[in-house]
mmCIF file of C-alpha atoms and ligand atoms in Angstrom:
data_model
loop_
_atom_site.group_PDB
_atom_site.id
_atom_site.type_symbol
_atom_site.label_atom_id
_atom_site.label_comp_id
_atom_site.label_asym_id
_atom_site.label_seq_id
_atom_site.Cartn_x
_atom_site.Cartn_y
_atom_site.Cartn_z
ATOM 1 C CA MET A 22 -7.168 -10.083 -42.337
ATOM 2 C CA ALA A 23 -9.964 -12.361 -42.127
ATOM 3 C CA GLU A 24 -10.935 -12.718 -38.750
ATOM 4 C CA ALA A 25 -12.765 -16.374 -37.403
ATOM 5 C CA THR A 26 -16.174 -16.335 -38.513
ATOM 6 C CA SER A 27 -16.677 -19.829 -36.025
ATOM 7 C CA LYS A 28 -17.183 -19.027 -32.787
ATOM 8 C CA THR A 29 -14.719 -21.704 -31.550
ATOM 9 C CA ASP A 30 -11.758 -20.639 -32.599
ATOM 10 C CA PHE A 31 -11.080 -18.625 -29.832
ATOM 11 C CA TYR A 32 -7.515 -19.336 -27.788
ATOM 12 C CA VAL A 33 -6.647 -17.812 -24.098
ATOM 13 C CA GLY A 34 -3.576 -17.045 -22.644
ATOM 14 C CA VAL A 35 -2.457 -17.091 -18.708
ATOM 15 C CA ASP A 36 0.665 -15.622 -17.322
ATOM 16 C CA LEU A 37 0.459 -16.571 -13.537
ATOM 17 C CA GLY A 38 3.211 -15.079 -11.765
ATOM 18 C CA GLY A 39 4.243 -14.851 -8.324
ATOM 19 C CA THR A 40 1.965 -11.581 -7.236
ATOM 20 C CA LYS A 41 -0.578 -11.392 -10.722
ATOM 21 C CA ILE A 42 -2.905 -13.828 -12.739
ATOM 22 C CA LEU A 43 -3.103 -11.761 -16.189
ATOM 23 C CA SER A 44 -5.509 -13.942 -18.658
ATOM 24 C CA GLY A 45 -6.886 -12.919 -22.480
ATOM 25 C CA VAL A 46 -8.613 -13.783 -25.179
ATOM 26 C CA PHE A 47 -7.450 -14.121 -28.721
ATOM 27 C CA THR A 48 -8.839 -14.251 -31.848
ATOM 28 C CA PRO A 49 -6.858 -17.340 -34.066
ATOM 29 C CA ALA A 50 -4.935 -13.976 -35.743
ATOM 30 C CA LEU A 51 -3.461 -13.024 -32.057
ATOM 31 C CA LYS A 52 -5.822 -10.294 -31.761
ATOM 32 C CA CYS A 53 -6.513 -9.799 -27.366
ATOM 33 C CA LEU A 54 -10.318 -9.053 -27.440
ATOM 34 C CA GLY A 55 -9.927 -8.513 -23.226
ATOM 35 C CA LYS A 56 -8.137 -9.551 -20.564
ATOM 36 C CA THR A 57 -8.428 -9.299 -17.138
ATOM 37 C CA LYS A 58 -6.504 -9.506 -14.385
ATOM 38 C CA LEU A 59 -6.418 -10.681 -10.360
ATOM 39 C CA THR A 60 -3.747 -11.318 -7.713
ATOM 40 C CA THR A 61 -2.549 -14.143 -7.235
ATOM 41 C CA LYS A 62 -2.330 -15.174 -3.339
ATOM 42 C CA SER A 63 0.091 -17.968 -3.798
ATOM 43 C CA GLU A 64 0.296 -18.015 0.571
ATOM 44 C CA ARG A 65 -3.273 -19.675 0.574
ATOM 45 C CA GLY A 66 -1.058 -22.489 -1.302
ATOM 46 C CA SER A 67 -1.549 -24.132 -4.768
ATOM 47 C CA ASP A 68 -5.664 -25.042 -4.737
ATOM 48 C CA ALA A 69 -6.343 -21.457 -4.434
ATOM 49 C CA VAL A 70 -3.836 -20.214 -6.687
ATOM 50 C CA LEU A 71 -5.374 -23.167 -9.187
ATOM 51 C CA ASP A 72 -9.217 -21.609 -8.346
ATOM 52 C CA ARG A 73 -7.906 -18.312 -8.838
ATOM 53 C CA VAL A 74 -6.436 -19.285 -12.021
ATOM 54 C CA ALA A 75 -9.639 -20.392 -13.710
ATOM 55 C CA ARG A 76 -11.593 -17.625 -12.045
ATOM 56 C CA CYS A 77 -9.252 -15.353 -13.874
ATOM 57 C CA VAL A 78 -9.919 -16.755 -16.708
ATOM 58 C CA THR A 79 -13.632 -17.980 -17.646
ATOM 59 C CA ASP A 80 -14.314 -14.085 -16.587
ATOM 60 C CA ALA A 81 -11.696 -12.843 -19.462
ATOM 61 C CA ILE A 82 -13.672 -14.899 -21.723
ATOM 62 C CA ASP A 83 -17.563 -13.367 -20.027
ATOM 63 C CA GLU A 84 -15.765 -10.239 -20.553
ATOM 64 C CA CYS A 85 -15.518 -11.368 -24.481
ATOM 65 C CA ASP A 86 -19.320 -12.152 -24.369
ATOM 66 C CA LEU A 87 -18.182 -16.495 -25.049
ATOM 67 C CA SER A 88 -18.130 -18.982 -23.248
ATOM 68 C CA ILE A 89 -15.710 -21.399 -22.286
ATOM 69 C CA LYS A 90 -17.236 -23.986 -25.172
ATOM 70 C CA ASN A 91 -16.039 -20.903 -28.000
ATOM 71 C CA CYS A 92 -12.338 -21.799 -26.684
ATOM 72 C CA LYS A 93 -10.175 -24.039 -28.371
ATOM 73 C CA GLY A 94 -7.640 -24.266 -25.531
ATOM 74 C CA ILE A 95 -5.582 -22.044 -22.828
ATOM 75 C CA GLY A 96 -1.762 -21.586 -23.258
ATOM 76 C CA ILE A 97 -0.069 -21.252 -19.978
ATOM 77 C CA GLY A 98 3.230 -19.954 -18.868
ATOM 78 C CA ALA A 99 4.545 -20.224 -14.650
ATOM 79 C CA PRO A 100 7.448 -19.017 -13.085
ATOM 80 C CA GLY A 101 9.709 -21.736 -12.507
ATOM 81 C CA ALA A 102 11.136 -25.240 -14.117
ATOM 82 C CA VAL A 103 8.387 -26.660 -15.879
ATOM 83 C CA ASP A 104 8.078 -30.249 -17.666
ATOM 84 C CA PHE A 105 5.748 -29.259 -20.812
ATOM 85 C CA GLU A 106 5.231 -32.791 -21.692
ATOM 86 C CA ALA A 107 4.239 -34.067 -18.444
ATOM 87 C CA GLY A 108 2.209 -30.562 -18.186
ATOM 88 C CA ARG A 109 4.382 -30.589 -14.603
ATOM 89 C CA VAL A 110 5.951 -27.377 -12.792
ATOM 90 C CA ILE A 111 8.678 -29.174 -11.345
ATOM 91 C CA PHE A 112 10.289 -26.233 -9.086
ATOM 92 C CA ALA A 113 8.491 -22.519 -9.108
ATOM 93 C CA PRO A 114 9.863 -21.040 -5.810
ATOM 94 C CA ASN A 115 8.120 -18.017 -5.923
ATOM 95 C CA LEU A 116 4.951 -19.457 -5.933
ATOM 96 C CA GLY A 117 6.469 -22.326 -2.888
ATOM 97 C CA TRP A 118 5.391 -24.502 -5.989
ATOM 98 C CA LYS A 119 7.281 -28.335 -6.036
ATOM 99 C CA ASP A 120 6.089 -31.414 -8.830
ATOM 100 C CA LEU A 121 2.373 -29.862 -9.528
ATOM 101 C CA PRO A 122 0.127 -31.345 -12.142
ATOM 102 C CA VAL A 123 -1.308 -27.859 -13.016
ATOM 103 C CA LYS A 124 -2.211 -29.090 -16.634
ATOM 104 C CA LYS A 125 -4.528 -31.712 -15.388
ATOM 105 C CA GLU A 126 -5.879 -29.668 -12.700
ATOM 106 C CA LEU A 127 -6.952 -26.933 -14.978
ATOM 107 C CA GLU A 128 -8.351 -29.405 -17.313
ATOM 108 C CA LYS A 129 -10.615 -30.838 -14.523
ATOM 109 C CA ARG A 130 -11.407 -27.145 -13.547
ATOM 110 C CA LEU A 131 -12.095 -26.206 -17.319
ATOM 111 C CA ASP A 132 -12.466 -29.034 -19.467
ATOM 112 C CA VAL A 133 -10.525 -27.647 -22.337
ATOM 113 C CA PRO A 134 -7.137 -28.594 -23.213
ATOM 114 C CA VAL A 135 -4.314 -26.728 -21.389
ATOM 115 C CA PHE A 136 -0.464 -26.467 -22.175
ATOM 116 C CA LEU A 137 1.962 -25.646 -19.464
ATOM 117 C CA GLU A 138 4.929 -23.534 -19.849
ATOM 118 C CA ASN A 139 7.758 -21.515 -18.115
ATOM 119 C CA ASP A 140 6.443 -17.826 -18.130
ATOM 120 C CA CYS A 141 9.695 -16.227 -20.273
ATOM 121 C CA ASN A 142 9.738 -19.051 -23.015
ATOM 122 C CA ILE A 143 5.585 -17.829 -23.401
ATOM 123 C CA ALA A 144 6.687 -14.603 -23.788
ATOM 124 C CA ALA A 145 9.385 -14.820 -25.471
ATOM 125 C CA LEU A 146 6.930 -16.952 -28.248
ATOM 126 C CA GLY A 147 4.732 -14.188 -28.319
ATOM 127 C CA VAL A 148 7.512 -11.785 -29.251
ATOM 128 C CA HIS A 149 8.559 -14.294 -31.755
ATOM 129 C CA GLU A 150 5.000 -14.946 -33.525
ATOM 130 C CA ARG A 151 3.147 -11.303 -33.095
ATOM 131 C CA GLU A 152 5.493 -9.169 -32.994
ATOM 132 C CA LEU A 153 8.069 -10.305 -35.495
ATOM 133 C CA GLY A 154 5.939 -12.722 -37.575
ATOM 134 C CA GLY A 155 7.690 -15.581 -36.881
ATOM 135 C CA LYS A 156 10.640 -14.008 -38.810
ATOM 136 C CA PRO A 157 13.872 -14.866 -36.957
ATOM 137 C CA ARG A 158 15.306 -18.628 -36.706
ATOM 138 C CA HIS A 159 16.926 -17.183 -33.832
ATOM 139 C CA MET A 160 16.059 -15.578 -31.478
ATOM 140 C CA ILE A 161 16.551 -14.911 -28.054
ATOM 141 C CA GLY A 162 14.459 -13.020 -25.192
ATOM 142 C CA ILE A 163 15.412 -11.308 -22.227
ATOM 143 C CA PHE A 164 12.885 -9.741 -19.610
ATOM 144 C CA VAL A 165 14.302 -7.945 -16.814
ATOM 145 C CA GLY A 166 11.676 -7.452 -14.314
ATOM 146 C CA THR A 167 11.958 -8.281 -10.585
ATOM 147 C CA GLY A 168 13.985 -10.973 -11.724
ATOM 148 C CA ILE A 169 15.470 -11.651 -14.583
ATOM 149 C CA GLY A 170 14.690 -14.912 -17.225
ATOM 150 C CA GLY A 171 14.959 -15.626 -21.189
ATOM 151 C CA GLY A 172 13.259 -17.730 -23.362
ATOM 152 C CA ILE A 173 15.634 -19.480 -26.489
ATOM 153 C CA ILE A 174 14.280 -19.714 -29.822
ATOM 154 C CA LEU A 175 16.782 -22.383 -32.151
ATOM 155 C CA ASP A 176 15.578 -22.929 -36.034
ATOM 156 C CA GLY A 177 12.584 -20.979 -34.632
ATOM 157 C CA LYS A 178 11.352 -23.509 -32.022
ATOM 158 C CA LEU A 179 11.599 -23.110 -27.932
ATOM 159 C CA PHE A 180 14.770 -24.989 -26.581
ATOM 160 C CA SER A 181 14.115 -26.024 -23.686
ATOM 161 C CA GLY A 182 16.679 -27.983 -22.569
ATOM 162 C CA ALA A 183 17.552 -31.439 -20.991
ATOM 163 C CA GLY A 184 15.593 -31.512 -18.109
ATOM 164 C CA HIS A 185 13.052 -28.524 -18.910
ATOM 165 C CA THR A 186 15.192 -25.367 -17.417
ATOM 166 C CA ALA A 187 17.085 -23.971 -20.827
ATOM 167 C CA GLY A 188 16.705 -19.902 -20.286
ATOM 168 C CA GLU A 189 18.178 -19.239 -17.018
ATOM 169 C CA LEU A 190 20.170 -16.680 -18.381
ATOM 170 C CA GLY A 191 19.422 -14.767 -15.221
ATOM 171 C CA HIS A 192 21.450 -16.628 -13.314
ATOM 172 C CA MET A 193 24.469 -16.424 -15.515
ATOM 173 C CA VAL A 194 27.037 -15.133 -12.732
ATOM 174 C CA LEU A 195 28.897 -11.710 -13.906
ATOM 175 C CA GLU A 196 31.052 -10.964 -10.678
ATOM 176 C CA MET A 197 32.391 -13.834 -8.281
ATOM 177 C CA ASP A 198 32.189 -12.629 -4.752
ATOM 178 C CA GLY A 199 28.571 -10.457 -6.840
ATOM 179 C CA PRO A 200 25.702 -9.687 -4.455
ATOM 180 C CA LYS A 201 23.416 -12.367 -3.678
ATOM 181 C CA CYS A 202 20.990 -13.610 -5.515
ATOM 182 C CA GLY A 203 17.311 -15.105 -4.607
ATOM 183 C CA CYS A 204 19.261 -18.664 -6.278
ATOM 184 C CA GLY A 205 21.772 -19.174 -4.101
ATOM 185 C CA ASN A 206 24.699 -17.980 -5.868
ATOM 186 C CA LYS A 207 26.623 -14.959 -6.073
ATOM 187 C CA GLY A 208 27.431 -12.397 -8.746
ATOM 188 C CA CYS A 209 24.398 -13.390 -11.083
ATOM 189 C CA PHE A 210 23.027 -11.453 -13.455
ATOM 190 C CA GLU A 211 19.632 -11.035 -12.259
ATOM 191 C CA ALA A 212 21.141 -10.143 -9.139
ATOM 192 C CA LEU A 213 22.553 -6.914 -10.071
ATOM 193 C CA ALA A 214 20.381 -5.784 -13.146
ATOM 194 C CA SER A 215 16.976 -6.826 -11.930
ATOM 195 C CA ARG A 216 14.409 -4.727 -10.003
ATOM 196 C CA THR A 217 15.509 -5.585 -6.742
ATOM 197 C CA ALA A 218 18.639 -5.315 -7.431
ATOM 198 C CA ILE A 219 18.781 -1.537 -8.681
ATOM 199 C CA PHE A 220 16.382 -1.477 -5.061
ATOM 200 C CA ASN A 221 19.264 -3.354 -2.891
ATOM 201 C CA ARG A 222 22.120 -0.580 -4.062
ATOM 202 C CA LEU A 223 19.880 2.243 -3.778
ATOM 203 C CA GLN A 224 18.695 1.432 -0.090
ATOM 204 C CA ALA A 225 22.601 0.226 0.891
ATOM 205 C CA ALA A 226 23.375 3.991 -0.633
ATOM 206 C CA VAL A 227 20.722 5.692 1.198
ATOM 207 C CA LYS A 228 21.649 3.726 4.573
ATOM 208 C CA ASP A 229 25.557 4.933 3.254
ATOM 209 C CA GLY A 230 24.234 8.475 3.377
ATOM 210 C CA GLU A 231 23.852 9.003 -0.362
ATOM 211 C CA LYS A 232 21.538 11.943 -1.385
ATOM 212 C CA THR A 233 18.203 10.859 -3.751
ATOM 213 C CA ILE A 234 14.794 12.604 -4.391
ATOM 214 C CA LEU A 235 13.760 9.194 -4.080
ATOM 215 C CA THR A 236 13.550 9.225 0.033
ATOM 216 C CA ASP A 237 11.715 12.935 -0.779
ATOM 217 C CA MET A 238 9.478 10.618 -3.447
ATOM 218 C CA LEU A 239 8.672 7.387 -1.193
ATOM 219 C CA GLY A 240 10.801 7.674 2.638
ATOM 220 C CA GLU A 241 13.572 6.799 4.041
ATOM 221 C CA LYS A 242 13.322 2.908 2.905
ATOM 222 C CA LEU A 243 12.355 4.152 -0.538
ATOM 223 C CA GLU A 244 9.176 1.220 -0.112
ATOM 224 C CA GLY A 245 7.196 0.084 -2.737
ATOM 225 C CA LEU A 246 9.994 1.669 -5.308
ATOM 226 C CA ARG A 247 8.853 1.510 -8.837
ATOM 227 C CA SER A 248 10.642 1.538 -12.096
ATOM 228 C CA GLY A 249 8.662 4.294 -12.975
ATOM 229 C CA ASP A 250 9.996 5.879 -10.003
ATOM 230 C CA LEU A 251 14.044 5.596 -11.352
ATOM 231 C CA ARG A 252 12.786 7.085 -14.296
ATOM 232 C CA LYS A 253 11.216 9.915 -13.053
ATOM 233 C CA ALA A 254 13.776 11.027 -10.395
ATOM 234 C CA ILE A 255 16.768 10.171 -13.238
ATOM 235 C CA ARG A 256 14.740 13.040 -15.521
ATOM 236 C CA ARG A 257 14.611 15.392 -12.179
ATOM 237 C CA GLY A 258 17.763 15.057 -12.488
ATOM 238 C CA ASP A 259 18.995 12.368 -9.477
ATOM 239 C CA LYS A 260 22.827 11.326 -9.933
ATOM 240 C CA LEU A 261 22.265 8.463 -7.849
ATOM 241 C CA ALA A 262 19.255 6.993 -9.363
ATOM 242 C CA ASP A 263 21.378 7.557 -12.687
ATOM 243 C CA LYS A 264 24.116 5.956 -11.780
ATOM 244 C CA VAL A 265 22.257 2.913 -10.034
ATOM 245 C CA VAL A 266 20.767 2.572 -13.280
ATOM 246 C CA GLU A 267 23.620 2.733 -15.577
ATOM 247 C CA ASP A 268 25.541 0.520 -13.803
ATOM 248 C CA ALA A 269 22.443 -2.318 -14.510
ATOM 249 C CA ALA A 270 22.382 -0.952 -18.257
ATOM 250 C CA GLN A 271 26.046 -1.677 -18.684
ATOM 251 C CA TYR A 272 25.297 -5.309 -16.545
ATOM 252 C CA ILE A 273 22.399 -5.698 -18.966
ATOM 253 C CA GLY A 274 24.924 -5.000 -21.571
ATOM 254 C CA ILE A 275 27.232 -7.313 -20.697
ATOM 255 C CA ALA A 276 24.817 -10.566 -20.352
ATOM 256 C CA VAL A 277 23.661 -8.809 -23.939
ATOM 257 C CA SER A 278 27.568 -9.857 -25.307
ATOM 258 C CA ASN A 279 27.525 -12.943 -23.759
ATOM 259 C CA ILE A 280 24.233 -14.064 -25.286
ATOM 260 C CA ALA A 281 24.929 -12.963 -28.325
ATOM 261 C CA ASN A 282 28.827 -14.893 -28.747
ATOM 262 C CA PHE A 283 27.154 -18.052 -27.709
ATOM 263 C CA PHE A 284 24.240 -18.421 -29.394
ATOM 264 C CA ASN A 285 24.554 -15.756 -32.886
ATOM 265 C CA PRO A 286 21.203 -15.253 -33.139
ATOM 266 C CA ASP A 287 19.175 -13.169 -35.731
ATOM 267 C CA VAL A 288 17.231 -10.363 -32.668
ATOM 268 C CA ILE A 289 17.839 -10.197 -29.153
ATOM 269 C CA VAL A 290 14.476 -8.579 -27.651
ATOM 270 C CA LEU A 291 14.909 -6.884 -24.143
ATOM 271 C CA GLY A 292 11.419 -7.078 -22.418
ATOM 272 C CA GLY A 293 9.972 -6.752 -19.058
ATOM 273 C CA GLY A 294 9.235 -4.156 -16.620
ATOM 274 C CA VAL A 295 12.533 -2.152 -15.894
ATOM 275 C CA MET A 296 12.982 -2.453 -19.155
ATOM 276 C CA ALA A 297 9.289 -0.888 -20.543
ATOM 277 C CA ALA A 298 10.032 2.164 -18.017
ATOM 278 C CA LEU A 299 13.896 2.800 -18.717
ATOM 279 C CA GLU A 300 14.058 1.861 -22.434
ATOM 280 C CA GLU A 301 15.414 5.979 -22.664
ATOM 281 C CA GLU A 302 17.882 5.466 -19.977
ATOM 282 C CA MET A 303 18.762 2.093 -20.834
ATOM 283 C CA PHE A 304 18.996 0.957 -23.954
ATOM 284 C CA SER A 305 21.443 2.973 -25.796
ATOM 285 C CA ILE A 306 24.057 1.951 -22.755
ATOM 286 C CA ILE A 307 22.980 -1.699 -23.422
ATOM 287 C CA THR A 308 24.023 -1.830 -27.156
ATOM 288 C CA GLU A 309 26.782 0.145 -26.837
ATOM 289 C CA VAL A 310 28.506 -2.016 -23.853
ATOM 290 C CA ALA A 311 27.188 -5.386 -25.329
ATOM 291 C CA HIS A 312 28.317 -4.499 -28.929
ATOM 292 C CA ASP A 313 32.353 -3.466 -27.121
ATOM 293 C CA TYR A 314 32.465 -6.823 -25.918
ATOM 294 C CA MET A 315 30.928 -9.211 -29.396
ATOM 295 C CA MET A 316 33.177 -11.191 -30.529
ATOM 296 C CA PRO A 317 33.723 -10.090 -34.466
ATOM 297 C CA GLY A 318 31.309 -10.902 -36.894
ATOM 298 C CA VAL A 319 28.828 -11.684 -34.243
ATOM 299 C CA ASP A 320 26.794 -8.359 -34.295
ATOM 300 C CA LYS A 321 27.017 -9.124 -38.088
ATOM 301 C CA GLY A 322 22.980 -9.090 -39.153
ATOM 302 C CA LEU A 323 22.344 -9.030 -35.448
ATOM 303 C CA ASP A 324 19.369 -6.746 -34.307
ATOM 304 C CA ILE A 325 19.225 -5.768 -30.381
ATOM 305 C CA ILE A 326 15.640 -4.626 -29.651
ATOM 306 C CA THR A 327 12.513 -4.130 -27.900
ATOM 307 C CA THR A 328 9.406 -5.557 -27.224
ATOM 308 C CA LYS A 329 6.173 -3.443 -27.221
ATOM 309 C CA LEU A 330 4.049 -5.883 -25.973
ATOM 310 C CA GLY A 331 4.971 -5.422 -22.875
ATOM 311 C CA ASP A 332 2.736 -7.244 -20.070
ATOM 312 C CA ASP A 333 1.222 -8.644 -23.036
ATOM 313 C CA ALA A 334 3.901 -11.058 -24.331
ATOM 314 C CA GLY A 335 3.515 -14.009 -21.270
ATOM 315 C CA ILE A 336 -0.472 -14.124 -22.607
ATOM 316 C CA THR A 337 -0.181 -13.230 -26.076
ATOM 317 C CA GLY A 338 2.726 -16.118 -26.312
ATOM 318 C CA GLY A 339 0.329 -18.858 -24.580
ATOM 319 C CA ALA A 340 -2.059 -17.910 -27.050
ATOM 320 C CA VAL A 341 0.721 -18.696 -29.500
ATOM 321 C CA LEU A 342 1.548 -22.195 -27.403
ATOM 322 C CA VAL A 343 -2.522 -23.436 -27.978
ATOM 323 C CA ARG A 344 -2.253 -22.574 -31.801
ATOM 324 C CA GLN A 345 0.830 -24.768 -32.235
ATOM 325 C CA GLN A 346 -0.555 -27.364 -30.358
ATOM 326 C CA LEU A 347 -3.516 -27.274 -31.979
ATOM 327 C CA LYS A 348 -2.476 -27.456 -35.683
HETATM 328 ZN ZN1 ZN B 421 20.963 -16.508 -9.285
#
């Protein structure tokens, strides 16, 4: 494919998370030229975090031997409700932000156009455009990590709802009186199948005296448990880890069937850290349960897939967003 010849055609994507900021520089054909990662340090307040986002962007650009003048714009995904038109974060609990003019503040710091979206929306956009060539008409992305989020693409476009909060798939309730969720409700999808949910269940089981090699690996409190530790434990024959991960996969399967029944999409994409680490353990259970619960006809032509973009889905989507907006 012909690449950019002009030195002013690059896009920057940023994935702003509760613990880390990732930024990447992309060509117009969405090839990533370089990436930079910084910790978020949200406890220092929003001004400091926005300074760090700007630094993460300029560092990534510098790594690629470019300058900000070579970049057409920056697309950034933030964790929470985002008003795209106004460029404001409405509410981002992980960052402690409420009604913050992120677009304006970053444009002041970087002097290029900035476009702001919800992090999972932008990740769905990245998968849709980069991995699937923009082909699926209706696509839903489900991202399973510390929490669970979603992005909805209908008729080829991001669907953000009446008040910019669509796609909160992690908070559909799957179990009345289930475990408490960070949002305050009980039995949310996120409280049943995220890494946090898996961690909580394992910790409770260990407290009840159940045995797992995870305590040999991480200590009684299972501190610092990562998805990769779960994979290691399961592959070493750990029955408790296997059971808890299988349960989570079943809930993801039920959620996938609900989503398929609601939207009748062409593609449902599963992503996020849990899926990336435990695809082999979870994927077949998810699809089997999902198909069991789907209404007749819903699965006709439906592809359930996992994204191969991993952590790069968000930054790729950021670049896609800029490309779309500046067309
Ligand atoms: Zn919830």
